[in-house]
Amino acid sequence: VSGASVVVNFTVQPCGSLAVQTTSLPDTIVGASYNWQLNNSGCDAPYTWTLTPGSLALPPGFSLSSAGLLSSGLVSNADIGTNYFSVRVTDKQANTADQLLSLAVYPALQVSYNGSGSGTVGVFYSGQMVVSGGDPFSVGFPYNAYLSSGSYPPGLNPSFGTITSSNAAFVLSGTPTQSGTYPFVSVVADADGNQVTNSYSITISSGAALQIA
């Protein structure tokens, strides 16, 4: 407007200093793929990610892109253990920020069933589902297990079995009360949510008929 003065007030919000916001990494297991985006604060983009000079190397098969993506193909047995390394992010003004990270890699989660696929009405039955690997729960039983479909033969019930330093067992036992074929699907999970799904089937026969001479 001619002859008028206009006053405009601006508020400048500081964007914060450069810092790595990712301070921890999710665990993984052998046989899984891995992709995790590292994040940072700051306002002088673009940013470039590298390992900090002098850092320990990434686990075998892992890479860190300049955009901050930590990734691998299938994680291998060579990666098992807790892997430590330091990452660095650099902004366009050549400011840097470093962060020490650790990545825990566990053996593959494995499940095997050593029970018979058949049983007899009135005859005690017992089988074990042995679980190893993965990231066991630190409190209580090391793994979770549940049926996703199907049912156990009537008279058979699941329970916790033996725990050793390398595995844990779920026990399916009891005295069958009804003949038939009983398929079921079992899911086993560790503390990180890794799962193994297996299909089983147990056939219960009626048993020998009583013969009177």
mmCIF file with all atom_site columns, C-alpha atoms in Angstrom:
data_model
loop_
_atom_site.group_PDB
_atom_site.id
_atom_site.type_symbol
_atom_site.label_atom_id
_atom_site.label_alt_id
_atom_site.label_comp_id
_atom_site.label_asym_id
_atom_site.label_entity_id
_atom_site.label_seq_id
_atom_site.pdbx_PDB_ins_code
_atom_site.Cartn_x
_atom_site.Cartn_y
_atom_site.Cartn_z
_atom_site.occupancy
_atom_site.B_iso_or_equiv
_atom_site.pdbx_formal_charge
_atom_site.auth_seq_id
_atom_site.auth_comp_id
_atom_site.auth_asym_id
_atom_site.auth_atom_id
_atom_site.pdbx_PDB_model_num
ATOM 1   C CA . VAL A 1 1   ? 0.000   0.000    0.000  1.00 0.00 ? 1   VAL A CA 1
ATOM 2   C CA . SER A 1 2   ? 1.535   3.332    -1.010 1.00 0.00 ? 2   SER A CA 1
ATOM 3   C CA . GLY A 1 3   ? 2.695   5.468    1.883  1.00 0.00 ? 3   GLY A CA 1
ATOM 4   C CA . ALA A 1 4   ? 2.197   2.736    4.455  1.00 0.00 ? 4   ALA A CA 1
ATOM 5   C CA . SER A 1 5   ? 4.737   0.709    6.337  1.00 0.00 ? 5   SER A CA 1
ATOM 6   C CA . VAL A 1 6   ? 4.305   -2.972   7.062  1.00 0.00 ? 6   VAL A CA 1
ATOM 7   C CA . VAL A 1 7   ? 6.013   -4.807   9.883  1.00 0.00 ? 7   VAL A CA 1
ATOM 8   C CA . VAL A 1 8   ? 6.435   -8.564   9.552  1.00 0.00 ? 8   VAL A CA 1
ATOM 9   C CA . ASN A 1 9   ? 7.662   -10.638  12.486 1.00 0.00 ? 9   ASN A CA 1
ATOM 10  C CA . PHE A 1 10  ? 9.541   -13.858  11.888 1.00 0.00 ? 10  PHE A CA 1
ATOM 11  C CA . THR A 1 11  ? 10.256  -16.583  14.427 1.00 0.00 ? 11  THR A CA 1
ATOM 12  C CA . VAL A 1 12  ? 13.277  -18.696  13.653 1.00 0.00 ? 12  VAL A CA 1
ATOM 13  C CA . GLN A 1 13  ? 13.115  -22.211  15.069 1.00 0.00 ? 13  GLN A CA 1
ATOM 14  C CA . PRO A 1 14  ? 16.543  -23.765  15.645 1.00 0.00 ? 14  PRO A CA 1
ATOM 15  C CA . CYS A 1 15  ? 16.829  -27.196  14.039 1.00 0.00 ? 15  CYS A CA 1
ATOM 16  C CA . GLY A 1 16  ? 19.249  -28.644  16.557 1.00 0.00 ? 16  GLY A CA 1
ATOM 17  C CA . SER A 1 17  ? 22.774  -29.868  16.248 1.00 0.00 ? 17  SER A CA 1
ATOM 18  C CA . LEU A 1 18  ? 23.847  -32.875  14.216 1.00 0.00 ? 18  LEU A CA 1
ATOM 19  C CA . ALA A 1 19  ? 23.440  -36.134  16.156 1.00 0.00 ? 19  ALA A CA 1
ATOM 20  C CA . VAL A 1 20  ? 22.861  -39.824  15.488 1.00 0.00 ? 20  VAL A CA 1
ATOM 21  C CA . GLN A 1 21  ? 19.382  -40.670  16.757 1.00 0.00 ? 21  GLN A CA 1
ATOM 22  C CA . THR A 1 22  ? 19.714  -44.419  16.277 1.00 0.00 ? 22  THR A CA 1
ATOM 23  C CA . THR A 1 23  ? 21.231  -45.729  19.512 1.00 0.00 ? 23  THR A CA 1
ATOM 24  C CA . SER A 1 24  ? 20.276  -49.429  19.301 1.00 0.00 ? 24  SER A CA 1
ATOM 25  C CA . LEU A 1 25  ? 19.658  -52.043  16.614 1.00 0.00 ? 25  LEU A CA 1
ATOM 26  C CA . PRO A 1 26  ? 17.161  -54.905  16.469 1.00 0.00 ? 26  PRO A CA 1
ATOM 27  C CA . ASP A 1 27  ? 18.570  -58.411  16.890 1.00 0.00 ? 27  ASP A CA 1
ATOM 28  C CA . THR A 1 28  ? 18.518  -60.900  14.039 1.00 0.00 ? 28  THR A CA 1
ATOM 29  C CA . ILE A 1 29  ? 19.087  -64.607  13.407 1.00 0.00 ? 29  ILE A CA 1
ATOM 30  C CA . VAL A 1 30  ? 20.961  -66.736  10.897 1.00 0.00 ? 30  VAL A CA 1
ATOM 31  C CA . GLY A 1 31  ? 18.965  -67.203  7.709  1.00 0.00 ? 31  GLY A CA 1
ATOM 32  C CA . ALA A 1 32  ? 17.088  -63.890  7.932  1.00 0.00 ? 32  ALA A CA 1
ATOM 33  C CA . SER A 1 33  ? 17.624  -60.829  5.778  1.00 0.00 ? 33  SER A CA 1
ATOM 34  C CA . TYR A 1 34  ? 18.356  -57.518  7.500  1.00 0.00 ? 34  TYR A CA 1
ATOM 35  C CA . ASN A 1 35  ? 17.455  -53.925  6.642  1.00 0.00 ? 35  ASN A CA 1
ATOM 36  C CA . TRP A 1 36  ? 17.543  -51.067  9.146  1.00 0.00 ? 36  TRP A CA 1
ATOM 37  C CA . GLN A 1 37  ? 17.573  -47.362  8.442  1.00 0.00 ? 37  GLN A CA 1
ATOM 38  C CA . LEU A 1 38  ? 19.812  -45.216  10.653 1.00 0.00 ? 38  LEU A CA 1
ATOM 39  C CA . ASN A 1 39  ? 18.438  -41.796  11.593 1.00 0.00 ? 39  ASN A CA 1
ATOM 40  C CA . ASN A 1 40  ? 19.946  -38.462  12.608 1.00 0.00 ? 40  ASN A CA 1
ATOM 41  C CA . SER A 1 41  ? 18.954  -34.954  13.644 1.00 0.00 ? 41  SER A CA 1
ATOM 42  C CA . GLY A 1 42  ? 20.287  -31.733  12.130 1.00 0.00 ? 42  GLY A CA 1
ATOM 43  C CA . CYS A 1 43  ? 19.370  -29.292  9.355  1.00 0.00 ? 43  CYS A CA 1
ATOM 44  C CA . ASP A 1 44  ? 22.360  -29.168  6.997  1.00 0.00 ? 44  ASP A CA 1
ATOM 45  C CA . ALA A 1 45  ? 21.374  -31.856  4.514  1.00 0.00 ? 45  ALA A CA 1
ATOM 46  C CA . PRO A 1 46  ? 22.440  -33.800  2.603  1.00 0.00 ? 46  PRO A CA 1
ATOM 47  C CA . TYR A 1 47  ? 23.926  -36.296  5.032  1.00 0.00 ? 47  TYR A CA 1
ATOM 48  C CA . THR A 1 48  ? 26.455  -39.027  4.373  1.00 0.00 ? 48  THR A CA 1
ATOM 49  C CA . TRP A 1 49  ? 26.897  -42.151  6.473  1.00 0.00 ? 49  TRP A CA 1
ATOM 50  C CA . THR A 1 50  ? 30.104  -44.137  6.926  1.00 0.00 ? 50  THR A CA 1
ATOM 51  C CA . LEU A 1 51  ? 31.802  -46.180  9.584  1.00 0.00 ? 51  LEU A CA 1
ATOM 52  C CA . THR A 1 52  ? 33.715  -44.033  12.049 1.00 0.00 ? 52  THR A CA 1
ATOM 53  C CA . PRO A 1 53  ? 37.447  -44.080  11.216 1.00 0.00 ? 53  PRO A CA 1
ATOM 54  C CA . GLY A 1 54  ? 39.064  -46.777  13.343 1.00 0.00 ? 54  GLY A CA 1
ATOM 55  C CA . SER A 1 55  ? 35.778  -48.609  13.911 1.00 0.00 ? 55  SER A CA 1
ATOM 56  C CA . LEU A 1 56  ? 35.573  -52.386  13.952 1.00 0.00 ? 56  LEU A CA 1
ATOM 57  C CA . ALA A 1 57  ? 34.273  -53.806  10.685 1.00 0.00 ? 57  ALA A CA 1
ATOM 58  C CA . LEU A 1 58  ? 30.628  -54.636  10.065 1.00 0.00 ? 58  LEU A CA 1
ATOM 59  C CA . PRO A 1 59  ? 29.665  -58.313  10.426 1.00 0.00 ? 59  PRO A CA 1
ATOM 60  C CA . PRO A 1 60  ? 30.471  -60.370  7.296  1.00 0.00 ? 60  PRO A CA 1
ATOM 61  C CA . GLY A 1 61  ? 27.884  -59.785  4.575  1.00 0.00 ? 61  GLY A CA 1
ATOM 62  C CA . PHE A 1 62  ? 26.578  -56.508  6.051  1.00 0.00 ? 62  PHE A CA 1
ATOM 63  C CA . SER A 1 63  ? 26.914  -53.111  4.402  1.00 0.00 ? 63  SER A CA 1
ATOM 64  C CA . LEU A 1 64  ? 26.168  -49.489  5.291  1.00 0.00 ? 64  LEU A CA 1
ATOM 65  C CA . SER A 1 65  ? 24.971  -47.275  2.449  1.00 0.00 ? 65  SER A CA 1
ATOM 66  C CA . SER A 1 66  ? 25.800  -43.574  2.251  1.00 0.00 ? 66  SER A CA 1
ATOM 67  C CA . ALA A 1 67  ? 22.099  -42.940  2.949  1.00 0.00 ? 67  ALA A CA 1
ATOM 68  C CA . GLY A 1 68  ? 22.354  -44.799  6.274  1.00 0.00 ? 68  GLY A CA 1
ATOM 69  C CA . LEU A 1 69  ? 20.759  -48.156  5.381  1.00 0.00 ? 69  LEU A CA 1
ATOM 70  C CA . LEU A 1 70  ? 22.346  -51.045  7.296  1.00 0.00 ? 70  LEU A CA 1
ATOM 71  C CA . SER A 1 71  ? 21.581  -54.221  5.384  1.00 0.00 ? 71  SER A CA 1
ATOM 72  C CA . SER A 1 72  ? 22.596  -57.748  4.494  1.00 0.00 ? 72  SER A CA 1
ATOM 73  C CA . GLY A 1 73  ? 21.465  -60.607  2.345  1.00 0.00 ? 73  GLY A CA 1
ATOM 74  C CA . LEU A 1 74  ? 20.846  -63.752  4.366  1.00 0.00 ? 74  LEU A CA 1
ATOM 75  C CA . VAL A 1 75  ? 22.626  -63.556  7.715  1.00 0.00 ? 75  VAL A CA 1
ATOM 76  C CA . SER A 1 76  ? 25.214  -66.334  8.062  1.00 0.00 ? 76  SER A CA 1
ATOM 77  C CA . ASN A 1 77  ? 26.769  -68.354  10.869 1.00 0.00 ? 77  ASN A CA 1
ATOM 78  C CA . ALA A 1 78  ? 29.869  -66.157  10.554 1.00 0.00 ? 78  ALA A CA 1
ATOM 79  C CA . ASP A 1 79  ? 27.828  -63.297  12.039 1.00 0.00 ? 79  ASP A CA 1
ATOM 80  C CA . ILE A 1 80  ? 26.758  -65.097  15.256 1.00 0.00 ? 80  ILE A CA 1
ATOM 81  C CA . GLY A 1 81  ? 27.558  -63.139  18.401 1.00 0.00 ? 81  GLY A CA 1
ATOM 82  C CA . THR A 1 82  ? 27.406  -59.493  19.457 1.00 0.00 ? 82  THR A CA 1
ATOM 83  C CA . ASN A 1 83  ? 29.000  -57.307  16.803 1.00 0.00 ? 83  ASN A CA 1
ATOM 84  C CA . TYR A 1 84  ? 30.242  -53.827  17.796 1.00 0.00 ? 84  TYR A CA 1
ATOM 85  C CA . PHE A 1 85  ? 30.962  -50.983  15.376 1.00 0.00 ? 85  PHE A CA 1
ATOM 86  C CA . SER A 1 86  ? 30.755  -47.187  15.248 1.00 0.00 ? 86  SER A CA 1
ATOM 87  C CA . VAL A 1 87  ? 28.910  -45.170  12.604 1.00 0.00 ? 87  VAL A CA 1
ATOM 88  C CA . ARG A 1 88  ? 29.427  -41.584  11.517 1.00 0.00 ? 88  ARG A CA 1
ATOM 89  C CA . VAL A 1 89  ? 27.049  -39.129  9.865  1.00 0.00 ? 89  VAL A CA 1
ATOM 90  C CA . THR A 1 90  ? 28.451  -36.045  8.085  1.00 0.00 ? 90  THR A CA 1
ATOM 91  C CA . ASP A 1 91  ? 26.402  -33.015  6.988  1.00 0.00 ? 91  ASP A CA 1
ATOM 92  C CA . LYS A 1 92  ? 27.083  -30.604  4.106  1.00 0.00 ? 92  LYS A CA 1
ATOM 93  C CA . GLN A 1 93  ? 29.086  -28.316  6.414  1.00 0.00 ? 93  GLN A CA 1
ATOM 94  C CA . ALA A 1 94  ? 31.427  -31.257  7.209  1.00 0.00 ? 94  ALA A CA 1
ATOM 95  C CA . ASN A 1 95  ? 30.116  -31.495  10.795 1.00 0.00 ? 95  ASN A CA 1
ATOM 96  C CA . THR A 1 96  ? 30.175  -35.066  12.082 1.00 0.00 ? 96  THR A CA 1
ATOM 97  C CA . ALA A 1 97  ? 28.486  -37.139  14.751 1.00 0.00 ? 97  ALA A CA 1
ATOM 98  C CA . ASP A 1 98  ? 29.432  -40.663  15.828 1.00 0.00 ? 98  ASP A CA 1
ATOM 99  C CA . GLN A 1 99  ? 27.529  -43.453  17.566 1.00 0.00 ? 99  GLN A CA 1
ATOM 100 C CA . LEU A 1 100 ? 28.694  -46.825  18.894 1.00 0.00 ? 100 LEU A CA 1
ATOM 101 C CA . LEU A 1 101 ? 26.224  -49.588  17.985 1.00 0.00 ? 101 LEU A CA 1
ATOM 102 C CA . SER A 1 102 ? 25.939  -53.295  18.686 1.00 0.00 ? 102 SER A CA 1
ATOM 103 C CA . LEU A 1 103 ? 24.165  -55.935  16.615 1.00 0.00 ? 103 LEU A CA 1
ATOM 104 C CA . ALA A 1 104 ? 23.321  -59.295  18.180 1.00 0.00 ? 104 ALA A CA 1
ATOM 105 C CA . VAL A 1 105 ? 23.063  -62.246  15.806 1.00 0.00 ? 105 VAL A CA 1
ATOM 106 C CA . TYR A 1 106 ? 21.626  -65.548  17.084 1.00 0.00 ? 106 TYR A CA 1
ATOM 107 C CA . PRO A 1 107 ? 21.697  -69.053  15.577 1.00 0.00 ? 107 PRO A CA 1
ATOM 108 C CA . ALA A 1 108 ? 18.753  -70.022  13.403 1.00 0.00 ? 108 ALA A CA 1
ATOM 109 C CA . LEU A 1 109 ? 15.611  -71.012  15.304 1.00 0.00 ? 109 LEU A CA 1
ATOM 110 C CA . GLN A 1 110 ? 15.181  -74.767  14.821 1.00 0.00 ? 110 GLN A CA 1
ATOM 111 C CA . VAL A 1 111 ? 12.471  -77.219  15.848 1.00 0.00 ? 111 VAL A CA 1
ATOM 112 C CA . SER A 1 112 ? 12.444  -81.013  15.693 1.00 0.00 ? 112 SER A CA 1
ATOM 113 C CA . TYR A 1 113 ? 9.810   -83.518  16.864 1.00 0.00 ? 113 TYR A CA 1
ATOM 114 C CA . ASN A 1 114 ? 10.976  -86.881  18.134 1.00 0.00 ? 114 ASN A CA 1
ATOM 115 C CA . GLY A 1 115 ? 7.597   -88.461  18.877 1.00 0.00 ? 115 GLY A CA 1
ATOM 116 C CA . SER A 1 116 ? 5.844   -91.166  16.902 1.00 0.00 ? 116 SER A CA 1
ATOM 117 C CA . GLY A 1 117 ? 3.208   -90.330  14.332 1.00 0.00 ? 117 GLY A CA 1
ATOM 118 C CA . SER A 1 118 ? 0.953   -93.025  15.693 1.00 0.00 ? 118 SER A CA 1
ATOM 119 C CA . GLY A 1 119 ? -0.508  -94.206  18.968 1.00 0.00 ? 119 GLY A CA 1
ATOM 120 C CA . THR A 1 120 ? -3.137  -96.484  20.419 1.00 0.00 ? 120 THR A CA 1
ATOM 121 C CA . VAL A 1 121 ? -6.224  -95.820  22.489 1.00 0.00 ? 121 VAL A CA 1
ATOM 122 C CA . GLY A 1 122 ? -5.508  -96.682  26.123 1.00 0.00 ? 122 GLY A CA 1
ATOM 123 C CA . VAL A 1 123 ? -1.711  -96.823  25.643 1.00 0.00 ? 123 VAL A CA 1
ATOM 124 C CA . PHE A 1 124 ? 0.429   -94.031  27.087 1.00 0.00 ? 124 PHE A CA 1
ATOM 125 C CA . TYR A 1 125 ? 1.990   -91.759  24.457 1.00 0.00 ? 125 TYR A CA 1
ATOM 126 C CA . SER A 1 126 ? 4.850   -89.278  24.805 1.00 0.00 ? 126 SER A CA 1
ATOM 127 C CA . GLY A 1 127 ? 6.673   -87.116  22.279 1.00 0.00 ? 127 GLY A CA 1
ATOM 128 C CA . GLN A 1 128 ? 8.950   -84.081  22.476 1.00 0.00 ? 128 GLN A CA 1
ATOM 129 C CA . MET A 1 129 ? 9.286   -80.976  20.333 1.00 0.00 ? 129 MET A CA 1
ATOM 130 C CA . VAL A 1 130 ? 12.892  -79.847  20.834 1.00 0.00 ? 130 VAL A CA 1
ATOM 131 C CA . VAL A 1 131 ? 13.678  -76.173  20.146 1.00 0.00 ? 131 VAL A CA 1
ATOM 132 C CA . SER A 1 132 ? 17.099  -74.560  19.776 1.00 0.00 ? 132 SER A CA 1
ATOM 133 C CA . GLY A 1 133 ? 18.632  -71.343  18.499 1.00 0.00 ? 133 GLY A CA 1
ATOM 134 C CA . GLY A 1 134 ? 16.963  -67.965  18.172 1.00 0.00 ? 134 GLY A CA 1
ATOM 135 C CA . ASP A 1 135 ? 16.903  -65.488  21.051 1.00 0.00 ? 135 ASP A CA 1
ATOM 136 C CA . PRO A 1 136 ? 15.463  -67.342  24.074 1.00 0.00 ? 136 PRO A CA 1
ATOM 137 C CA . PHE A 1 137 ? 13.380  -65.520  26.653 1.00 0.00 ? 137 PHE A CA 1
ATOM 138 C CA . SER A 1 138 ? 15.521  -64.646  29.671 1.00 0.00 ? 138 SER A CA 1
ATOM 139 C CA . VAL A 1 139 ? 12.688  -65.184  32.162 1.00 0.00 ? 139 VAL A CA 1
ATOM 140 C CA . GLY A 1 140 ? 10.495  -68.270  32.324 1.00 0.00 ? 140 GLY A CA 1
ATOM 141 C CA . PHE A 1 141 ? 10.468  -70.895  29.583 1.00 0.00 ? 141 PHE A CA 1
ATOM 142 C CA . PRO A 1 142 ? 12.873  -69.960  26.748 1.00 0.00 ? 142 PRO A CA 1
ATOM 143 C CA . TYR A 1 143 ? 10.284  -70.182  23.951 1.00 0.00 ? 143 TYR A CA 1
ATOM 144 C CA . ASN A 1 144 ? 6.570   -69.822  23.259 1.00 0.00 ? 144 ASN A CA 1
ATOM 145 C CA . ALA A 1 145 ? 4.585   -72.489  21.425 1.00 0.00 ? 145 ALA A CA 1
ATOM 146 C CA . TYR A 1 146 ? 0.961   -72.662  20.367 1.00 0.00 ? 146 TYR A CA 1
ATOM 147 C CA . LEU A 1 147 ? -1.362  -74.346  17.880 1.00 0.00 ? 147 LEU A CA 1
ATOM 148 C CA . SER A 1 148 ? -2.359  -72.213  14.904 1.00 0.00 ? 148 SER A CA 1
ATOM 149 C CA . SER A 1 149 ? -4.790  -74.848  13.630 1.00 0.00 ? 149 SER A CA 1
ATOM 150 C CA . GLY A 1 150 ? -5.944  -78.408  14.313 1.00 0.00 ? 150 GLY A CA 1
ATOM 151 C CA . SER A 1 151 ? -5.975  -80.185  17.650 1.00 0.00 ? 151 SER A CA 1
ATOM 152 C CA . TYR A 1 152 ? -4.086  -82.776  19.658 1.00 0.00 ? 152 TYR A CA 1
ATOM 153 C CA . PRO A 1 153 ? -5.576  -86.242  19.968 1.00 0.00 ? 153 PRO A CA 1
ATOM 154 C CA . PRO A 1 154 ? -8.015  -86.374  22.922 1.00 0.00 ? 154 PRO A CA 1
ATOM 155 C CA . GLY A 1 155 ? -6.154  -87.427  26.053 1.00 0.00 ? 155 GLY A CA 1
ATOM 156 C CA . LEU A 1 156 ? -2.840  -85.851  25.020 1.00 0.00 ? 156 LEU A CA 1
ATOM 157 C CA . ASN A 1 157 ? -1.754  -82.599  26.657 1.00 0.00 ? 157 ASN A CA 1
ATOM 158 C CA . PRO A 1 158 ? 1.248   -80.286  26.165 1.00 0.00 ? 158 PRO A CA 1
ATOM 159 C CA . SER A 1 159 ? 3.644   -79.407  28.988 1.00 0.00 ? 159 SER A CA 1
ATOM 160 C CA . PHE A 1 160 ? 7.081   -77.888  29.491 1.00 0.00 ? 160 PHE A CA 1
ATOM 161 C CA . GLY A 1 161 ? 9.987   -80.316  29.329 1.00 0.00 ? 161 GLY A CA 1
ATOM 162 C CA . THR A 1 162 ? 13.699  -80.195  30.019 1.00 0.00 ? 162 THR A CA 1
ATOM 163 C CA . ILE A 1 163 ? 15.724  -77.020  29.550 1.00 0.00 ? 163 ILE A CA 1
ATOM 164 C CA . THR A 1 164 ? 19.446  -77.320  28.759 1.00 0.00 ? 164 THR A CA 1
ATOM 165 C CA . SER A 1 165 ? 22.097  -74.779  27.827 1.00 0.00 ? 165 SER A CA 1
ATOM 166 C CA . SER A 1 166 ? 21.480  -75.458  24.127 1.00 0.00 ? 166 SER A CA 1
ATOM 167 C CA . ASN A 1 167 ? 17.772  -76.282  23.789 1.00 0.00 ? 167 ASN A CA 1
ATOM 168 C CA . ALA A 1 168 ? 14.385  -76.650  25.439 1.00 0.00 ? 168 ALA A CA 1
ATOM 169 C CA . ALA A 1 169 ? 11.615  -79.200  24.973 1.00 0.00 ? 169 ALA A CA 1
ATOM 170 C CA . PHE A 1 170 ? 7.843   -79.102  24.842 1.00 0.00 ? 170 PHE A CA 1
ATOM 171 C CA . VAL A 1 171 ? 6.284   -82.457  25.780 1.00 0.00 ? 171 VAL A CA 1
ATOM 172 C CA . LEU A 1 172 ? 3.062   -83.875  24.337 1.00 0.00 ? 172 LEU A CA 1
ATOM 173 C CA . SER A 1 173 ? 1.934   -86.797  26.448 1.00 0.00 ? 173 SER A CA 1
ATOM 174 C CA . GLY A 1 174 ? -1.015  -88.678  27.895 1.00 0.00 ? 174 GLY A CA 1
ATOM 175 C CA . THR A 1 175 ? -3.234  -91.652  27.194 1.00 0.00 ? 175 THR A CA 1
ATOM 176 C CA . PRO A 1 176 ? -5.261  -91.357  23.978 1.00 0.00 ? 176 PRO A CA 1
ATOM 177 C CA . THR A 1 177 ? -8.997  -91.823  24.448 1.00 0.00 ? 177 THR A CA 1
ATOM 178 C CA . GLN A 1 178 ? -10.296 -91.666  20.894 1.00 0.00 ? 178 GLN A CA 1
ATOM 179 C CA . SER A 1 179 ? -9.115  -93.131  17.595 1.00 0.00 ? 179 SER A CA 1
ATOM 180 C CA . GLY A 1 180 ? -8.642  -91.058  14.459 1.00 0.00 ? 180 GLY A CA 1
ATOM 181 C CA . THR A 1 181 ? -6.111  -88.938  12.621 1.00 0.00 ? 181 THR A CA 1
ATOM 182 C CA . TYR A 1 182 ? -5.345  -85.574  14.183 1.00 0.00 ? 182 TYR A CA 1
ATOM 183 C CA . PRO A 1 183 ? -3.402  -83.051  12.085 1.00 0.00 ? 183 PRO A CA 1
ATOM 184 C CA . PHE A 1 184 ? -2.212  -79.854  13.738 1.00 0.00 ? 184 PHE A CA 1
ATOM 185 C CA . VAL A 1 185 ? 0.049   -76.898  12.989 1.00 0.00 ? 185 VAL A CA 1
ATOM 186 C CA . SER A 1 186 ? 2.452   -75.766  15.713 1.00 0.00 ? 186 SER A CA 1
ATOM 187 C CA . VAL A 1 187 ? 4.137   -72.363  15.905 1.00 0.00 ? 187 VAL A CA 1
ATOM 188 C CA . VAL A 1 188 ? 7.262   -71.782  18.027 1.00 0.00 ? 188 VAL A CA 1
ATOM 189 C CA . ALA A 1 189 ? 8.499   -68.239  18.713 1.00 0.00 ? 189 ALA A CA 1
ATOM 190 C CA . ASP A 1 190 ? 11.506  -66.708  20.470 1.00 0.00 ? 190 ASP A CA 1
ATOM 191 C CA . ALA A 1 191 ? 11.874  -63.437  22.383 1.00 0.00 ? 191 ALA A CA 1
ATOM 192 C CA . ASP A 1 192 ? 12.415  -61.428  19.176 1.00 0.00 ? 192 ASP A CA 1
ATOM 193 C CA . GLY A 1 193 ? 9.291   -62.766  17.501 1.00 0.00 ? 193 GLY A CA 1
ATOM 194 C CA . ASN A 1 194 ? 11.127  -65.119  15.126 1.00 0.00 ? 194 ASN A CA 1
ATOM 195 C CA . GLN A 1 195 ? 8.869   -68.063  14.343 1.00 0.00 ? 195 GLN A CA 1
ATOM 196 C CA . VAL A 1 196 ? 9.024   -71.603  12.994 1.00 0.00 ? 196 VAL A CA 1
ATOM 197 C CA . THR A 1 197 ? 5.798   -73.216  11.781 1.00 0.00 ? 197 THR A CA 1
ATOM 198 C CA . ASN A 1 198 ? 5.526   -77.000  11.344 1.00 0.00 ? 198 ASN A CA 1
ATOM 199 C CA . SER A 1 199 ? 2.684   -79.324  10.418 1.00 0.00 ? 199 SER A CA 1
ATOM 200 C CA . TYR A 1 200 ? 2.263   -82.640  12.247 1.00 0.00 ? 200 TYR A CA 1
ATOM 201 C CA . SER A 1 201 ? -0.217  -85.479  12.238 1.00 0.00 ? 201 SER A CA 1
ATOM 202 C CA . ILE A 1 202 ? -0.794  -88.213  14.812 1.00 0.00 ? 202 ILE A CA 1
ATOM 203 C CA . THR A 1 203 ? -2.966  -91.244  14.029 1.00 0.00 ? 203 THR A CA 1
ATOM 204 C CA . ILE A 1 204 ? -4.515  -93.035  16.996 1.00 0.00 ? 204 ILE A CA 1
ATOM 205 C CA . SER A 1 205 ? -5.719  -96.595  16.392 1.00 0.00 ? 205 SER A CA 1
ATOM 206 C CA . SER A 1 206 ? -8.438  -98.267  18.390 1.00 0.00 ? 206 SER A CA 1
ATOM 207 C CA . GLY A 1 207 ? -6.164  -101.091 19.572 1.00 0.00 ? 207 GLY A CA 1
ATOM 208 C CA . ALA A 1 208 ? -6.593  -104.845 19.503 1.00 0.00 ? 208 ALA A CA 1
ATOM 209 C CA . ALA A 1 209 ? -10.045 -106.190 20.264 1.00 0.00 ? 209 ALA A CA 1
ATOM 210 C CA . LEU A 1 210 ? -10.364 -108.368 23.334 1.00 0.00 ? 210 LEU A CA 1
ATOM 211 C CA . GLN A 1 211 ? -10.544 -112.011 22.313 1.00 0.00 ? 211 GLN A CA 1
ATOM 212 C CA . ILE A 1 212 ? -12.037 -114.711 24.543 1.00 0.00 ? 212 ILE A CA 1
ATOM 213 C CA . ALA A 1 213 ? -10.869 -118.237 23.816 1.00 0.00 ? 213 ALA A CA 1
#
